[in-house]
Amino acid sequence: MAESDGKEKIKWTTTIIISSSLKSYEVAAALENRSHKVRYSDSVENGSIIFSLSGVAFLLMDARECFMSAEETFLAKIEKFINIHQNSFLVLSAALHGPEEWKLMFRIQQRFLGSNLRILPVHNTVNAVNLMCTIAKITSKSYIDSICYRMVTTKAYIIEQSPVWKTLQKIKLSGDTFNPN
């Protein structure tokens, strides 16, 4: 599959550890369909998805379930999750994020202010999977190395080709001959 720049797009895949509690959920099937290596585990927090090579963890929660349970119950679950995972995201799902859902997110943000938790409001499985995969991909070592290489290459190109940079270099060179100190 050729793109407009002539390069072939490489499919990104990684290993994902998914809570066994999500085994029959659409999100697990969607991740498996993307050709990721999926492993189910009973030892991770219910509702969690961990991209082990990227070091990011996601806790899936449904806003309706939060409304139906005691606030301290779901807050305790979130707290346990962020204490285990340094780079953690709460994926809060609701078909519509209305005033009640935003109040819920605000209460969670207030409770975990200053922690490593970030909240991702999502509407559906496709939205959730796309966000999780994008975050995991851009935080993976190979992708970060690729971005750094491209930035260094771009900087070198700008330095070599930019007329402004050449003018600055000439000014600097002529300035070196006159040293007021």
Coordinates of N, CA and C in Angstrom, one line a residue, residues 34-106:
R34 N -6.7 -5.7 15.6 CA -5.6 -4.9 15.1 C -4.3 -5.6 15.1
S35 N -4.3 -6.9 15.2 CA -3.1 -7.7 15.2 C -2.1 -7.5 16.3
H36 N -2.6 -7.0 17.4 CA -1.7 -6.9 18.6 C -1.7 -8.2 19.3
K37 N -0.6 -8.5 20.0 CA -0.4 -9.7 20.8 C -1.2 -9.4 22.1
V38 N -2.3 -10.0 22.3 CA -3.2 -9.8 23.5 C -3.0 -11.0 24.4
R39 N -2.8 -10.6 25.7 CA -2.7 -11.6 26.8 C -3.7 -11.2 27.8
Y40 N -4.4 -12.2 28.3 CA -5.4 -11.9 29.4 C -4.8 -12.3 30.7
S41 N -5.2 -11.5 31.7 CA -4.6 -11.7 33.0 C -5.7 -11.5 34.1
D42 N -5.6 -12.4 35.1 CA -6.5 -12.3 36.3 C -5.8 -11.4 37.3
S43 N -4.6 -11.2 37.2 CA -3.8 -10.5 38.2 C -3.8 -9.0 38.1
V44 N -4.4 -8.4 37.0 CA -4.4 -7.0 36.9 C -5.8 -6.5 37.3
E45 N -5.9 -5.2 37.6 CA -7.2 -4.6 38.0 C -8.3 -4.9 37.0
N46 N -9.5 -5.2 37.5 CA -10.6 -5.4 36.5 C -10.8 -4.1 35.7
G47 N -11.0 -4.3 34.4 CA -11.2 -3.2 33.5 C -9.9 -2.5 33.0
S48 N -8.8 -3.1 33.3 CA -7.5 -2.5 32.9 C -7.0 -3.1 31.6
I49 N -6.3 -2.2 30.8 CA -5.6 -2.6 29.6 C -4.2 -1.9 29.7
I50 N -3.2 -2.8 29.6 CA -1.8 -2.3 29.8 C -1.0 -2.6 28.5
F51 N -0.4 -1.5 28.0 CA 0.5 -1.6 26.8 C 1.9 -1.7 27.4
S52 N 2.4 -2.9 27.6 CA 3.6 -3.1 28.4 C 4.8 -2.5 27.8
L53 N 5.0 -2.5 26.5 CA 6.2 -1.9 25.9 C 6.2 -0.4 25.9
S54 N 5.0 0.2 26.0 CA 4.9 1.6 26.0 C 4.9 2.2 27.5
G55 N 4.5 1.3 28.4 CA 4.5 1.7 29.8 C 3.2 2.5 30.1
V56 N 2.2 2.4 29.4 CA 0.9 3.1 29.7 C -0.1 2.1 30.0
A57 N -1.0 2.5 31.0 CA -2.1 1.7 31.4 C -3.4 2.5 31.4
F58 N -4.5 1.8 31.0 CA -5.8 2.4 30.9 C -6.8 1.6 31.7
L59 N -7.6 2.4 32.5 CA -8.6 1.8 33.2 C -10.0 2.2 32.6
L60 N -10.7 1.2 32.1 CA -12.0 1.5 31.4 C -13.1 1.5 32.5
M61 N -13.9 2.6 32.5 CA -15.0 2.7 33.4 C -16.2 3.3 32.6
D62 N -17.3 2.8 32.9 CA -18.6 3.3 32.2 C -19.2 4.3 33.2
A63 N -19.5 5.5 32.7 CA -20.1 6.6 33.5 C -21.3 6.1 34.2
R64 N -22.2 5.3 33.5 CA -23.4 4.8 34.2 C -23.1 4.0 35.4
E65 N -22.1 3.1 35.2 CA -21.8 2.2 36.3 C -21.3 3.0 37.5
C66 N -20.5 4.1 37.3 CA -20.1 5.0 38.3 C -21.3 5.6 39.1
F67 N -22.3 6.0 38.3 CA -23.5 6.6 38.9 C -24.2 5.6 39.8
M68 N -24.2 4.4 39.4 CA -24.9 3.3 40.1 C -24.2 2.8 41.3
S69 N -22.9 3.0 41.4 CA -22.1 2.5 42.6 C -21.8 3.6 43.5
A70 N -21.4 3.3 44.7 CA -21.0 4.3 45.7 C -19.7 5.0 45.2
E71 N -19.6 6.3 45.4 CA -18.5 7.1 44.9 C -17.2 6.6 45.5
E72 N -17.2 6.2 46.7 CA -15.9 5.7 47.3 C -15.5 4.4 46.7
T73 N -16.4 3.6 46.2 CA -16.0 2.3 45.6 C -15.2 2.5 44.3
F74 N -15.8 3.4 43.4 CA -15.0 3.6 42.1 C -13.8 4.4 42.3
L75 N -13.8 5.4 43.3 CA -12.6 6.2 43.6 C -11.5 5.3 44.2
A76 N -11.9 4.3 45.0 CA -10.9 3.4 45.6 C -10.2 2.6 44.5
K77 N -11.1 2.1 43.5 CA -10.6 1.4 42.3 C -9.6 2.2 41.5
I78 N -9.9 3.4 41.3 CA -9.0 4.3 40.5 C -7.7 4.6 41.3
E79 N -7.8 4.8 42.6 CA -6.7 5.0 43.4 C -5.7 3.8 43.4
K80 N -6.3 2.6 43.5 CA -5.4 1.4 43.5 C -4.7 1.3 42.1
F81 N -5.5 1.6 41.1 CA -4.9 1.6 39.7 C -3.7 2.5 39.5
I82 N -3.9 3.8 40.0 CA -2.8 4.8 39.7 C -1.7 4.5 40.7
N83 N -1.9 3.9 41.8 CA -0.8 3.5 42.7 C 0.1 2.4 42.1
I84 N -0.5 1.6 41.2 CA 0.3 0.5 40.6 C 0.9 1.0 39.3
H85 N 0.2 1.8 38.5 CA 0.7 2.3 37.2 C 1.1 3.7 37.2
Q86 N 2.3 4.0 36.9 CA 2.9 5.3 36.9 C 2.3 6.2 35.7
N87 N 2.1 5.6 34.6 CA 1.6 6.4 33.4 C 0.1 5.9 33.2
S88 N -0.8 6.4 33.9 CA -2.2 5.9 33.9 C -3.2 6.9 33.3
F89 N -4.2 6.2 32.7 CA -5.3 7.0 32.0 C -6.6 6.3 32.5
L90 N -7.6 7.1 32.8 CA -8.9 6.7 33.1 C -9.7 6.9 31.8
V91 N -10.2 5.8 31.2 CA -11.1 6.0 30.0 C -12.5 5.9 30.4
L92 N -13.2 7.1 30.5 CA -14.5 7.2 31.0 C -15.5 7.2 29.8
S93 N -16.3 6.1 29.7 CA -17.2 6.0 28.5 C -18.6 6.4 28.9
A94 N -19.1 7.2 27.9 CA -20.6 7.6 28.0 C -21.0 7.9 26.6
A95 N -22.2 7.5 26.2 CA -22.7 7.8 24.9 C -22.8 9.3 24.7
L96 N -23.1 10.0 25.7 CA -23.2 11.5 25.6 C -22.6 12.0 26.9
H97 N -21.6 12.9 26.8 CA -21.0 13.6 28.0 C -21.8 14.8 28.3
G98 N -22.9 14.7 29.1 CA -23.7 15.8 29.5 C -23.2 16.3 30.8
P99 N -24.0 17.2 31.4 CA -23.6 17.9 32.7 C -23.3 16.9 33.8
E100 N -24.0 15.8 33.9 CA -23.7 14.8 35.0 C -22.4 14.1 34.8
E101 N -22.1 13.8 33.5 CA -20.8 13.1 33.2 C -19.6 14.1 33.5
W102 N -19.8 15.4 33.1 CA -18.8 16.3 33.3 C -18.6 16.6 34.8
K103 N -19.6 16.6 35.6 CA -19.5 16.7 37.0 C -18.7 15.5 37.6
L104 N -19.0 14.3 37.1 CA -18.3 13.1 37.6 C -16.8 13.3 37.3
M105 N -16.5 13.7 36.1 CA -15.1 13.9 35.7 C -14.4 14.9 36.6
F106 N -15.1 16.0 36.9 CA -14.6 17.0 37.7 C -14.3 16.5 39.1

